[in-house]
Each structure stands twice: as structure tokens, then as C-alpha cells.
Coordinates of C-alpha atoms and ligand atoms in Angstrom, one line a residue:
X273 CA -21.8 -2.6 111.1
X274 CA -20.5 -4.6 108.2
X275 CA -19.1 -0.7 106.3
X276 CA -17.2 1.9 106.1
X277 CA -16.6 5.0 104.1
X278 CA -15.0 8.3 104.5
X279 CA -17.7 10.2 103.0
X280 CA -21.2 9.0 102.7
X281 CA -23.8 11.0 101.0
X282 CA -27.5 10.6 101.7
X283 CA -29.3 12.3 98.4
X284 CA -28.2 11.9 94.9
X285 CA -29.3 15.0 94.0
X286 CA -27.3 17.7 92.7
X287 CA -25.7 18.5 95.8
X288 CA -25.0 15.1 97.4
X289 CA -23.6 13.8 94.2
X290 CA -21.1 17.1 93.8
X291 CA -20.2 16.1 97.0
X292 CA -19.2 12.3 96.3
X293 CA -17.4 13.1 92.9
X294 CA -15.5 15.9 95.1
X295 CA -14.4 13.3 97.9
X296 CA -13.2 11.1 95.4
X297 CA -11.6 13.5 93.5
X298 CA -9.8 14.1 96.9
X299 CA -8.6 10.3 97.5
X300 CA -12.0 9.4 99.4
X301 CA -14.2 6.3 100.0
X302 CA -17.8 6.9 98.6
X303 CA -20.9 5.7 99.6
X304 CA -24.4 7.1 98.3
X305 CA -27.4 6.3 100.0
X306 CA -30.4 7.2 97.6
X307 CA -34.0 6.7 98.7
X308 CA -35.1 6.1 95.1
X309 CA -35.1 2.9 93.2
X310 CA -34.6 5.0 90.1
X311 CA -31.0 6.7 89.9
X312 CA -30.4 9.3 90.2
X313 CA -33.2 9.7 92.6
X314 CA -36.1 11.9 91.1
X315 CA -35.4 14.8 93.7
X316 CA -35.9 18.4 92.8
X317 CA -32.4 18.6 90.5
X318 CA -33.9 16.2 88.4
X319 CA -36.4 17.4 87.3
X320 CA -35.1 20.8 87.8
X321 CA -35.0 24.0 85.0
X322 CA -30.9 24.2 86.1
X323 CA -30.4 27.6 85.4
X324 CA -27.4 28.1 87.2
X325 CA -28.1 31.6 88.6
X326 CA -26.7 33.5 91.9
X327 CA -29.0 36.2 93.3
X328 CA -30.1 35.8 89.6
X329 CA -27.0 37.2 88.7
X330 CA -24.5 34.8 86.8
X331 CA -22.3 32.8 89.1
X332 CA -19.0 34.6 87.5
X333 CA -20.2 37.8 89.4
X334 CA -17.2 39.3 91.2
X335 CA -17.4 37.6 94.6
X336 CA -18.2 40.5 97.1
X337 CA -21.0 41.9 94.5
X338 CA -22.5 38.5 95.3
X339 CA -22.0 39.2 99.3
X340 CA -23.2 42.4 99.1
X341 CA -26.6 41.5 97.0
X342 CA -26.9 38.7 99.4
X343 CA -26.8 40.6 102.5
X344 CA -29.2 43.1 101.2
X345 CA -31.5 40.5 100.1
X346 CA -32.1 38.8 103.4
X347 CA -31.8 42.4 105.2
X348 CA -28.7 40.6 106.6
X349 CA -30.0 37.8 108.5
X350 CA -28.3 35.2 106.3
X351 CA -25.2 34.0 108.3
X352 CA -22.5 35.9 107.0
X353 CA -19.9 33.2 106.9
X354 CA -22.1 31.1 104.8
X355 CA -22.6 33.8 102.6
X356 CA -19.0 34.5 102.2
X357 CA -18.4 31.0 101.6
X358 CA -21.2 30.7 98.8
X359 CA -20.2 33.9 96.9
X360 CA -16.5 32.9 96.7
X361 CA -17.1 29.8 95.2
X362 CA -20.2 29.4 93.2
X363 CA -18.2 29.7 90.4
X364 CA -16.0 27.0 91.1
X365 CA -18.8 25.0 91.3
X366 CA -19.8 25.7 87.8
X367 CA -16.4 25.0 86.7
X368 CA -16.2 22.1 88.5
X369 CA -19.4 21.1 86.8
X370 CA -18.2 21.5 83.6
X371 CA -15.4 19.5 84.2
X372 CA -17.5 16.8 85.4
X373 CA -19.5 17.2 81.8
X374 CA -22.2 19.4 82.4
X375 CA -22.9 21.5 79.7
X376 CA -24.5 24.8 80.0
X377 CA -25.2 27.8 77.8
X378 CA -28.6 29.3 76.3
X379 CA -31.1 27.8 74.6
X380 CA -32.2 30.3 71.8
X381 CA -31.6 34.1 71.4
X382 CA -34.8 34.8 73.4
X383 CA -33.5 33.1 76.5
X384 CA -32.9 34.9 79.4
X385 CA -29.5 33.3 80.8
X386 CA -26.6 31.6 79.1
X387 CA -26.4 29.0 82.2
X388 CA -29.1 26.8 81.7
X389 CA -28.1 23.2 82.0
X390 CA -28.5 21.8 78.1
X391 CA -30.6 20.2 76.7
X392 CA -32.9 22.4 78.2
X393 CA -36.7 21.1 78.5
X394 CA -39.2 21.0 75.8
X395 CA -42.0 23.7 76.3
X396 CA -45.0 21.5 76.9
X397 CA -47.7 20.7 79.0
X398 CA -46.4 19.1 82.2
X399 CA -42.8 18.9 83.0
X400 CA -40.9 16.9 80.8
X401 CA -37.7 16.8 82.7
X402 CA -36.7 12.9 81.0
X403 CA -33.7 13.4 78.9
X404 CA -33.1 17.3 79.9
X405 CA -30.2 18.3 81.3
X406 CA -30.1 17.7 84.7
X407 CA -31.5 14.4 84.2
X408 CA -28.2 13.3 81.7
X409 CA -25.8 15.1 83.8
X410 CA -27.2 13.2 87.1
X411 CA -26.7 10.1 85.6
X412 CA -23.3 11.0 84.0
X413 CA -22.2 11.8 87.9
X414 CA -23.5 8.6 89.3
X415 CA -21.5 6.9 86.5
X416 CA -18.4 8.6 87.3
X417 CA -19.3 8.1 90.8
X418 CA -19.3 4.3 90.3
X419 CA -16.1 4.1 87.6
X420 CA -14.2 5.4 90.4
X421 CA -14.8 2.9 92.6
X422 CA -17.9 4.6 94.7
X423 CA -20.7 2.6 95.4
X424 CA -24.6 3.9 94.9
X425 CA -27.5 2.4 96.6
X426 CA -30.6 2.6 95.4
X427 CA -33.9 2.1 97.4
X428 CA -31.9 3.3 100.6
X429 CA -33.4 5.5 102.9
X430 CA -31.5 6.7 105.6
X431 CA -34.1 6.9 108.6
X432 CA -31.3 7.4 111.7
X433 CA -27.9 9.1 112.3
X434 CA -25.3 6.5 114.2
X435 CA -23.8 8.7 117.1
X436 CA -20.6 7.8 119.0
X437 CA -19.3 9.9 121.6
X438 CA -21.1 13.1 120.1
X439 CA -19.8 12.5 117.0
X440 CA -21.9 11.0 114.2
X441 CA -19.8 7.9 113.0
X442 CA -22.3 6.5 110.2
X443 CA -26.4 5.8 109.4
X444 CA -28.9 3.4 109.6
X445 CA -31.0 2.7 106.3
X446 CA -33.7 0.8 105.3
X447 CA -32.9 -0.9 102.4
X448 CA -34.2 -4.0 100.1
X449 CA -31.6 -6.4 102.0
X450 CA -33.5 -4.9 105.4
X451 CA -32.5 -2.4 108.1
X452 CA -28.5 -1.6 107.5
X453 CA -25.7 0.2 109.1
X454 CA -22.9 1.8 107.4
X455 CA -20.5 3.3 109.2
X456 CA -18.8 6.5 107.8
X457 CA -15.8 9.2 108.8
X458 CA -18.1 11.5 108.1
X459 CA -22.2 12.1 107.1
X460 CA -23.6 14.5 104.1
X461 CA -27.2 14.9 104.5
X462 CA -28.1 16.4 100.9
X463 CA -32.0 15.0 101.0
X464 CA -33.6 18.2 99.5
X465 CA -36.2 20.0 101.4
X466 CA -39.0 19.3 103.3
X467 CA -41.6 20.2 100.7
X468 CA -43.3 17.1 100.5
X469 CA -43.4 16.3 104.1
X470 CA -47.6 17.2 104.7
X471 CA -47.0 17.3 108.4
X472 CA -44.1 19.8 108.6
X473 CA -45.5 21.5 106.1
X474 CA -48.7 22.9 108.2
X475 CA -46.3 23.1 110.9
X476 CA -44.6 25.8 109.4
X477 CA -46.0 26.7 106.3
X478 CA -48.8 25.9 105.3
X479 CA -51.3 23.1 104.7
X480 CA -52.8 24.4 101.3
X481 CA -50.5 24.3 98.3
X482 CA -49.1 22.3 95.2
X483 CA -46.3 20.3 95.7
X484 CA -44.0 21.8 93.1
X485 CA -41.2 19.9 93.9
X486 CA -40.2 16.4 94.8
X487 CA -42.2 14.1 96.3
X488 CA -39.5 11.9 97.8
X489 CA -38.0 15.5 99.4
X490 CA -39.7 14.6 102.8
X491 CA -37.4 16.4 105.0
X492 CA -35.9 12.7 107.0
X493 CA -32.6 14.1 107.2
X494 CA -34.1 17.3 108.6
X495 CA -35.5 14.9 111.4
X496 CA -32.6 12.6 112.4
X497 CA -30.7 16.0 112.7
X498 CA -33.5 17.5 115.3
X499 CA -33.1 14.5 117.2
X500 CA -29.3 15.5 118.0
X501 CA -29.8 18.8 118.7
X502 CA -29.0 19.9 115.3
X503 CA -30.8 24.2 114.9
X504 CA -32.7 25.2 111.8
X505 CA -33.8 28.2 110.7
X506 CA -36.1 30.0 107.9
X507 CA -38.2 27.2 108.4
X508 CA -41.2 29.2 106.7
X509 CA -39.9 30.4 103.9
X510 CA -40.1 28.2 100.8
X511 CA -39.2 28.9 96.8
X512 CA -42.2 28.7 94.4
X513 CA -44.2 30.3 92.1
X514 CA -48.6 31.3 91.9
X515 CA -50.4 28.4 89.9
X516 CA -53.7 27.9 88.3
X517 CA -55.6 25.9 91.5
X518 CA -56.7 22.8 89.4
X519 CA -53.0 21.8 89.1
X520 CA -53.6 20.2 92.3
X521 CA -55.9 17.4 90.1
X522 CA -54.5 18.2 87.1
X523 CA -50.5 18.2 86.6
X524 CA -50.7 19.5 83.1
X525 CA -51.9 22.4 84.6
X526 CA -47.9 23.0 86.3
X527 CA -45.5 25.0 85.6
X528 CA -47.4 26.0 82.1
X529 CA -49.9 28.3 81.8
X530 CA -48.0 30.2 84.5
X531 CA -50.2 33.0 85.7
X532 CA -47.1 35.1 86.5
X533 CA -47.9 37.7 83.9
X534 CA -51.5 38.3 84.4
X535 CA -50.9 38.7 88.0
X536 CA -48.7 41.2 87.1
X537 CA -51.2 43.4 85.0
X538 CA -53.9 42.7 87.4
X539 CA -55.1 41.9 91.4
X540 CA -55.0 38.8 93.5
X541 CA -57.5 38.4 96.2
X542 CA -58.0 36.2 99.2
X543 CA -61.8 34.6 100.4
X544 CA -62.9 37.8 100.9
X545 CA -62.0 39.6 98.3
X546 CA -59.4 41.3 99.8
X547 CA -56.0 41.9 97.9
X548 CA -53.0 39.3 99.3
X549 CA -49.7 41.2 98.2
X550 CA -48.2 43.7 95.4
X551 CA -49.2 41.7 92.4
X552 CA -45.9 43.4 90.8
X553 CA -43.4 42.0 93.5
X554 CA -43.5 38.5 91.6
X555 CA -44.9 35.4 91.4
X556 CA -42.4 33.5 94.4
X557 CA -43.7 37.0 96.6
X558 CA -47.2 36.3 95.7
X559 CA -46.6 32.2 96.1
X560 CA -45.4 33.0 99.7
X561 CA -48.4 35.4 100.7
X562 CA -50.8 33.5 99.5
X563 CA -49.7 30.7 101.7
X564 CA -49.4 32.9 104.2
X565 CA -52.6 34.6 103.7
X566 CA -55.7 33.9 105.9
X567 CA -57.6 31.7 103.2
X568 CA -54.6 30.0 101.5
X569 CA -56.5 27.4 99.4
X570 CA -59.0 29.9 98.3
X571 CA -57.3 32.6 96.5
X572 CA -58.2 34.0 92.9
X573 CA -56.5 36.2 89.8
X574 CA -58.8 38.6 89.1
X575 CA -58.6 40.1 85.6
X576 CA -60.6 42.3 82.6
X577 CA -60.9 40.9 79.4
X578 CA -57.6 43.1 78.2
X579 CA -55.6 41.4 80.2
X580 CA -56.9 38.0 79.3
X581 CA -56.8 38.7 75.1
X582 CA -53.2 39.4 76.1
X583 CA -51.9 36.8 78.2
X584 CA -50.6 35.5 74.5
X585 CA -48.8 38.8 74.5
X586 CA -46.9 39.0 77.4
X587 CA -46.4 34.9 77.4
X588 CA -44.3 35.8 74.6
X589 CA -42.2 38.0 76.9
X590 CA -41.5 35.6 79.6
X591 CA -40.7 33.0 76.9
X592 CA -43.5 31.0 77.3
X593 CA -45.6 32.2 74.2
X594 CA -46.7 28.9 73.2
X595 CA -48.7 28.0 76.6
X596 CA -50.4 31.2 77.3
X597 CA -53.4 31.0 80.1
X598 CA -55.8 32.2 77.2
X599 CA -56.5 29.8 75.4
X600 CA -55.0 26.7 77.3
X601 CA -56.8 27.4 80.8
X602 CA -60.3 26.3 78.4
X603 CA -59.0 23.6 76.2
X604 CA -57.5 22.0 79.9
X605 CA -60.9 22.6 81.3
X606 CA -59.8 24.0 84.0
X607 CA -61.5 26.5 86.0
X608 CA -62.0 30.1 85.2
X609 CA -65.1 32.3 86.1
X610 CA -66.5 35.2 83.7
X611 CA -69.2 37.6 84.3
X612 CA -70.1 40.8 82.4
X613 CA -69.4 43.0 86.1
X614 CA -67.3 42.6 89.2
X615 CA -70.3 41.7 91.0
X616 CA -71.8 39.1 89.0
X617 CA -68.5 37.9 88.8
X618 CA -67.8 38.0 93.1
X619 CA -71.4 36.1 93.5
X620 CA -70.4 33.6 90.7
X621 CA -67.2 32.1 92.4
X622 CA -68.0 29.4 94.7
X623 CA -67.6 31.0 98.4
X624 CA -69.3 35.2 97.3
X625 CA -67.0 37.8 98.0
X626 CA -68.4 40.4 99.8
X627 CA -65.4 43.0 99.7
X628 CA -64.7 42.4 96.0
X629 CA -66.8 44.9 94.2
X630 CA -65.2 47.3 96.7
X631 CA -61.5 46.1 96.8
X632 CA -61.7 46.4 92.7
X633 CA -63.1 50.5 92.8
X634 CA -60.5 51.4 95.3
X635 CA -57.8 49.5 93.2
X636 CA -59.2 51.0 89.9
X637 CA -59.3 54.9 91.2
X638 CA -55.8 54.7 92.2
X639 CA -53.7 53.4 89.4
X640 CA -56.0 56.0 87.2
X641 CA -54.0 58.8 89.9
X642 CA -50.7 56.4 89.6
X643 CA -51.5 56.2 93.1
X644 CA -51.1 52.8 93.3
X645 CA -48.4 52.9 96.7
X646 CA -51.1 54.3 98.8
X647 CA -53.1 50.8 98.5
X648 CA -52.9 48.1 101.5
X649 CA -51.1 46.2 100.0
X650 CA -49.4 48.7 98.1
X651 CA -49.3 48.2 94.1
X652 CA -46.2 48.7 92.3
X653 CA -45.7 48.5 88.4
X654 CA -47.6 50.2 86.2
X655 CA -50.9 48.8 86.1
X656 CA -54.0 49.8 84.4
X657 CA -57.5 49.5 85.7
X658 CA -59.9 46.5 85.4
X659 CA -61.9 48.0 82.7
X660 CA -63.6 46.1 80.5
X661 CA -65.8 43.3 80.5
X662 CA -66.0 40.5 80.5
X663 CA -64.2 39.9 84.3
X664 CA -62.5 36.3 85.2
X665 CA -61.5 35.2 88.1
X666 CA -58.6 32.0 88.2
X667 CA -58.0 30.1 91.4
X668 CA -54.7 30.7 92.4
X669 CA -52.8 28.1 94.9
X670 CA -48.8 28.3 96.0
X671 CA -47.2 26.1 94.4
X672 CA -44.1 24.9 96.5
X673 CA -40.7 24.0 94.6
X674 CA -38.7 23.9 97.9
X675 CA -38.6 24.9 101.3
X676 CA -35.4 27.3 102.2
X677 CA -35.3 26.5 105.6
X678 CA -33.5 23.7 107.2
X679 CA -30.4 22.4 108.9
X680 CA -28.1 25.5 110.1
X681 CA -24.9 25.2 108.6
X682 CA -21.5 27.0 108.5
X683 CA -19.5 28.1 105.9
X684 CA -17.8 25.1 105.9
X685 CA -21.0 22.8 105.0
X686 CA -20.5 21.8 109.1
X687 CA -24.2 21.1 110.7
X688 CA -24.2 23.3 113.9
X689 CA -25.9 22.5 116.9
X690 CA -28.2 25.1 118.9
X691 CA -25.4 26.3 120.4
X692 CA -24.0 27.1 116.9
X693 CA -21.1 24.8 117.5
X694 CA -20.0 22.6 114.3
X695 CA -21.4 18.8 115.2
X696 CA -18.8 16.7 114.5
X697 CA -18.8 14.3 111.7
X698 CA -22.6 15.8 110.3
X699 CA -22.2 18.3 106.9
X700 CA -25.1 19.3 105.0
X701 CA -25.6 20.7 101.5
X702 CA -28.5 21.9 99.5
X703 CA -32.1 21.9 99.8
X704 CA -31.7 20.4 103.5
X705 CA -29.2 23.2 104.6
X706 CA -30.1 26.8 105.6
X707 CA -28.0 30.1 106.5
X708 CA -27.8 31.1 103.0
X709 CA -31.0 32.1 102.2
X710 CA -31.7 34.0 105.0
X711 CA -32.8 34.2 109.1
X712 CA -36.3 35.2 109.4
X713 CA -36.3 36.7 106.5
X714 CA -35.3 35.0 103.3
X715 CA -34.0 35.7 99.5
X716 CA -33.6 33.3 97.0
X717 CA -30.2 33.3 96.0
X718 CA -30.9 30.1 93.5
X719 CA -31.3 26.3 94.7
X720 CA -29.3 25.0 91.8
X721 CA -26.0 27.4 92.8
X722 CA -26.9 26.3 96.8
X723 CA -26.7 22.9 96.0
X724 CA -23.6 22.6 93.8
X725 CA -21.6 25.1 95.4
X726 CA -22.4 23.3 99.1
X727 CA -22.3 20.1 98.1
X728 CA -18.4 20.7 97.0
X729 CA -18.0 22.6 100.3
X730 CA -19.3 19.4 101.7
X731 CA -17.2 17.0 100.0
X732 CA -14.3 19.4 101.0
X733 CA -14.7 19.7 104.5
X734 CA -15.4 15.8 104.6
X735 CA -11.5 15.0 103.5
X736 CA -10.0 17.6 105.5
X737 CA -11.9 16.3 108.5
X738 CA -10.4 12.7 107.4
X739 CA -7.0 14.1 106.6
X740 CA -6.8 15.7 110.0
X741 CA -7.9 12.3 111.6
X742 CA -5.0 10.4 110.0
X743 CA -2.8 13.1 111.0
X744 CA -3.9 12.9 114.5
X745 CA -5.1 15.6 114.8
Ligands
FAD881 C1 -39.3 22.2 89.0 C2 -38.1 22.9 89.6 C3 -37.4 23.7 88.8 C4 -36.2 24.3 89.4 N1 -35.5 25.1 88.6 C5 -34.4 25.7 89.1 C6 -33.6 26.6 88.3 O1 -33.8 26.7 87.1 N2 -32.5 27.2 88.9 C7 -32.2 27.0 90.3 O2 -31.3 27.6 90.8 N3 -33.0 26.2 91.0 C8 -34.0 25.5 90.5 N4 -34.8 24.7 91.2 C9 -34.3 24.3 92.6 C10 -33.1 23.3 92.5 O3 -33.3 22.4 91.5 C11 -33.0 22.6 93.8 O4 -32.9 23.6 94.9 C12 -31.8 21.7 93.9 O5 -31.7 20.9 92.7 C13 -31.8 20.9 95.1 O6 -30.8 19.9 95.1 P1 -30.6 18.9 96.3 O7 -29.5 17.9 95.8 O8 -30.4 19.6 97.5 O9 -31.9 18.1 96.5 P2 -32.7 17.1 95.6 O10 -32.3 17.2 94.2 O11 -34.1 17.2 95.9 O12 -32.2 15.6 96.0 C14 -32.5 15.0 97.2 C15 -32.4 13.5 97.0 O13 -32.4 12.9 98.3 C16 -33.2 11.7 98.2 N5 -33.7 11.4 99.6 C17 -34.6 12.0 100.3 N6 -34.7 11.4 101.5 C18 -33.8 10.5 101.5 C19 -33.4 9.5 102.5 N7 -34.0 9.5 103.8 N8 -32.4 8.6 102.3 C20 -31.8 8.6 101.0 N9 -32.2 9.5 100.1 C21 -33.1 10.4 100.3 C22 -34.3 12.1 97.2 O14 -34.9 10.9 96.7 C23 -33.5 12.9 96.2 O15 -33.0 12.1 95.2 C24 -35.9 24.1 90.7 C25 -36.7 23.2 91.5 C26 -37.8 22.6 90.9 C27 -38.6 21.6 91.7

């Protein structure tokens, strides 16, 4: 054990770096451990939109309107504490942000929120997150991290907590000079979710979807915490959005065309032919059922031909005008079925659907009566019938930016064990943490906010734990 830190961070995401500028900022010894040779590591913040949403309000939102919207998000099985701690200072953490050289504000007069990180990205195929602003303001913090006297490793991953007397004292890391151990006062794990982690992923979500998100978020910290008795929780529940199936081959394919606005105006059916969910409750609603549905990797939009000559149209009203499914879905070659009838059209995609034909006259005859909450799944919005021909069908697949569930943490950032207790030395932050989003039942209350606001908790209750060490307490 040839270190030693106050703080180290494993992640330099959004949330561990918050974390290391805010120990320093507090007199602290820094070490990052990133699992990337790149820095900052291409995690999810990197490559992320950064809108700085809460409960997609703004993060200025009067602090118990947060609570509140919270609460009643999750029916109330988010932990309360955490909660509390997130709605108090979530604007902090923008401020703090800012202060650190972030910029935010809105794009253009048609965007929808005045906290999106700038430069925003460009709207093309693909996701071209190099040079956005996550990506500069990433880098800015690793500098800062660095100029005041931090140190960031690259090609570092952390693989096992170092425990002392129940108390984790430091990690052990693969890195290019071999297997090290640093030792540390205390531990952040702010590794992002486990999204990209195959194996945990059928465990307890699914094992058909896109990985959205990062491909290096592979849930390790998640795992060295298990191992000392460390409780999770919302470990099914993950944030995403519906996207054309052939992303899987082709990434041009994600996030633009999003079919978020034909689902809307039309149905979504399993195997069968069965509907999944209300195609009006949104596209991370929809993402999550079809995951959870009983065919998740063979799902399908199915639309009339109103719906498709106006995809431009209503592309225009989520912003996205320029990439709208018709006509990008043909010039990508991607996949998308038309017949002149619904049964032509359930016969012509690959596995028939016997209840299709069926599933489509019951769905029609109610919204003509506006009767639409009488369906199974019930059908919200004001939607018209499939009318007129040609019909295409679009296979749909969940396409996974994060999973919510994770580490259980306090208010505090503290790592509790399955007796709820605070494990001492072991903070967590962002995508790896849970208790904000929810118990068994989860709302989004924005990963961006989660991880900044937590990883400044975390960076916080680091120093005070060190303070109250050289105290003697
Ligand atoms: C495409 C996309 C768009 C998004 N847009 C928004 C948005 O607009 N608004 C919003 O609120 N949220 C958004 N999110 C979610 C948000 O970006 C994330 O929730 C947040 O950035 C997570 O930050 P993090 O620091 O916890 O994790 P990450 O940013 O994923 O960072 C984790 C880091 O840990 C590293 N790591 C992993 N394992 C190890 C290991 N063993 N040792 C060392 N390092 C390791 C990884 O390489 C990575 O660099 C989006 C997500 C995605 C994928």
C-alpha cells in the first residue's frame, strides 16, 4: 500500500468528479480512479444530453415542491431522507457547477429547457456527444481536478474494496503498472449503472434491449459493495426510451428517428399482437414494459399511413424535425413492414401475429367512443383509429440509458448495509446509488441532477468524516 488519500473517487463521471473538485474545495487529498484510458472516461455524462432537470422541473424549484413531486412519483417508496437531501440541494449543485465553468441555458427558442449544458449536441444521425457540453465541462473538471494538486488515473479499474476492521480504508485496481492498492480515508463509488453489465442485466431486467448508455458502466462497484453486505434496491427499474429494433446493428439508428411520437398516435404490440402498455404514458413507460413484456425482443409500432405522412409533423414538435422516422427509417434501410390491411400486414412480419387483426378492431372501436380507458392496457391521449392504408409495423426494442437501481444510500451519500446502517468509510453517488429514484417502484427524477447533486453530498460527507477523524472523534 504505497498511497493515500482522503477522498478517492472511482468514476469520472459527472458525479465522481463533483465529488473530487468538492473535497478539494474542502482542503482534501484527491485521487480518481477512472476505468478509461480516455479522460474523462466515456461514461453516460459524457456523452450525455445534460439537461439539468429535477422531476423535470428546473432544479431552482422551491425545495419541498421537489419533495412533494418526488414522493408522489415513486408512491413514496423513495427513502425520504434521500429525497429531502436531493431536493434541498440540487440547486446548489447547479450553482456549484457554474462556478466550476459549466455553462447552461437553451439552445434556440424552440427548446424545451433553459438548463441544457452548452454547447448542446448537433441534431444528427448517431450521437455526436465530442465537443458538446458535457464532454468540455468533463474535461475542464479533471483539469481543475489536477491544477489543484489531485491526481487522475486513467486505465484504472477498481475491481475490490480494501476493508479494515469493517471499515473500508482504500481499493484495489488494476492498472497499466499491474494490480495496485491505494489506500484512502474514505471510498466514492460513482461508476454509473449497471446497464452494460449482460449478466445482471437478465438477472434483473432483462436480456433483450439496446445498450443506450455506456458501455464501460458495468456495474463493478455495484459488486465489490455486494460482497460487504452493502443492500440495493430498484434493481429493475432502468431509464430509457422505445427505439427502432435495428439500432442494435445499426447505431445511426439511436437516439434519432425516435419513435416516441408515432407511439404516441398509435399501438405497440408484443409477439402476439397483443398491446404492451398505454402508448400515451411515454416512451421511458413504454421502454420499461416492453422489457418487461413476455416477448421483449420482439415488439413492433404499429401505425396507418396518417400517422406515418406525419411523423415529420409532430418531429417538429419534440424538436427533432430534421430526423423524422419517415423518410429516414428507408434511406437507413432499416426495417419497416407495409401492407394494404392489418392482416396482410400481421402475416408479413416475421413471427404472424395471430391476435393482431383482433387487438387493432377492439383498439379502433374504442377511441371512435373515446373509450379508450376501458382497453387492457388502457389508452390515454387522444388517439384516432388506424384507418387508412397502407399499415406499417417498426420493430421496437428498449433501449437502456441507465439502470436506477443500485447501492442504497442515505441522505448523506453514506452506503448502508442490509441492516440500513451507514458502512463506514463507503459513499456512493450517481448512477451506482439508489433511494432516490424509488423502492419497488421508481420515477425518474433526472440522472444528470442525481449525479451532481450526490456527488457534492459525497465529497461533503467525505471531509466531514475526515475532519471528525482528526478531531478524534
Ligand atoms: C445518451 C444519454 C443522454 C442522457 N441525457 C440526460 C439528460 O439530458 N438529463 C439527465 O438528467 N440525465 C441524462 N442522462 C443520464 C445522465 O447523463 C447520467 O445519469 C449521469 O451522467 C450519470 O453520471 P455518473 O457520474 O453517475 O456515471 P457515468 O457518467 O456513467 O460515469 C461512470 C464512470 O465510471 C467509470 N468506471 C466504471 N467502472 C469503473 C471501475 N471499476 N473503476 C474505475 N472507473 C470505472 C466509467 O468508465 C465512467 O467514466 C443521459 C444518459 C445518456 C446515456
Amino acid at each position: 500500500m504505497t498511497h493515500s488519500f482522503d477522498v478517492l473517487v472511482i468514476g469520472s463521471g459527472v458525479a465522481g468528479l463533483s465529488a473530487a473538485r468538492r473535497a478539494q474545495q474542502l482542503g482534501g487529498s484527491v485521487l480518481v480512479l477512472e476505468k478509461a484510458w480516455d479522460l474523462p472516461g466515456f461514461g453516460n455524462s459524457r456523452q450525455s444530453g445534460a439537461i439539468f432537470v429535477a422531476a423535470d422541473a428546473p432544479p431552482t424549484t422551491p425545495p419541498d415542491v421537489l419533495y412533494r413531486r418526488m414522493m408522489e412519483r415513486t408512491d413514496g417508496t423513495a427513502r425520504p431522507d434521500v429525497v429531502r437531501a436531493w431536493a434541498d440541494n440540487v440547486a446548489r449543485a447547479l450553482r456549484f457547477q457554474v462556478a466550476e465553468g459549466a455553462v447552461y441555458g437553451t439552445r434556440g427558442a424552440s427548446d424545451e429547457s433553459p438548463y441544457r449544458l452548452q454547447p448542446p449536441q448537433p441534431q444528427a444521425l448517431g450521437r455526436p456527444w465530442r465537443g458538446a457540453g458535457p464532454d468540455v465541462f468533463l474535461t475542464r473538471l479533471v483539469d481543475r481536478v489536477r491544477v489543484a494538486s489531485g491526481t487522475v488515473i486513467a486505465g484504472a479499474r477498481a475491481r475490490r474494496l480494501l476493508v479494515e476492521g469493517g471499515r473500508v480504508v482504500g481499493v484495489e485496481a488494476s492498472t497499466a503498472d499491474g494490480v495496485q492498492r491505494f489506500r484512502a480515508r474514505s471510498v466514492v463509488m460513482a461508476d454509473g449503472g449497471f446497464q452494460a453489465n449482460r449478466e445482471l442485466m437478465a438477472r434483473h431486467v432483462t436480456t433483450d434491449y439496446l445498450l443506450d448508455g455506456s458501455p464501460l458502466d458495468t456495474g463493478d462497484c455495484l459488486q465489490m459493495a455486494l460482497e460487504f453486505g452493502a443492500r440495493t434496491a430498484s434493481m429493475d427499474v432502468f431509464y430509457g426510451h422505445c427505439r427502432h429494433r435495428d439500432a442494435l446493428h445499426n447505431p445511426r439508428l439511436s437516439p434519432h428517428p425516435a419513435p416516441a411520437a408515432a407511439i404516441e398516435a398509435s399501438l405497440a404490440v408484443d409477439a402476439h399482437g397483443r398491446r404492451i402498455a398505454d402508448e400515451a404514458a411515454g416512451t421511458t413507460v413504454m421502454a420499461v414494459a416492453i422489457a418487461r413484456s413476455t416477448t421483449p425482443g420482439d415488439c413492433w409500432l404499429v401505425l396507418d399511413d396518417i400517422t406515418w405522412t406525419g411523423t415529420a409533423a409532430r418531429g417538429a414538435r419534440r424538436n427533432v424535425a430534421e430526423l423524422p422516422l419517415n423518410p429516414v427509417l428507408e434511406q437507413e434501410g432499416a426495417t419497416v413492414v407495409v401492407a394494404d390491411s392489418i392482416e396482410e400486414l400481421a402475416v408479413r412480419i416475421p413471427a404472424p401475429m395471430e391476435a393482431l387483426a383482433v387487438t387493432v378492431t377492439i383498439y379502433n372501436r374504442a377511441v371512435e367512443r373515446r373509450a379508450g380507458h376501458e382497453l387492457t392496457p388502457p389508452r390515454t391521449g387522444s388517439p384516432a383509429p388506424l384507418a387508412r392504408a397502407p399499415y406499417r409495423a417498426i420493430p421496437l426494442i428498449a433501449g437502456v440509458y441507465f439502470t436506477m437501481g443500485g447501492v442504497l444510500v442515505n441522505g448523506r451519500a453514506q452506503v448502508l448495509d442490509e441492516r440500513e446502517r451507514p458502512i463506514p468509510g463507503l459513499l456512493a453517488a450517481g448512477g451506482t446509488m439508489a433511494g432516490l429514484m424509488g423502492g419497488p417502484r421508481a420515477g425518474y427524477a433526472g440522472g444528470w441532477g442525481e449525479a451532481s447533486t450526490f456527488g457534492l453530498l459525497a465529497g461533503e460527507s467525505a471531509m466531514a468524516a475526515a475532519r471528525a477523524e482528526d478531531a478524534g472523534d
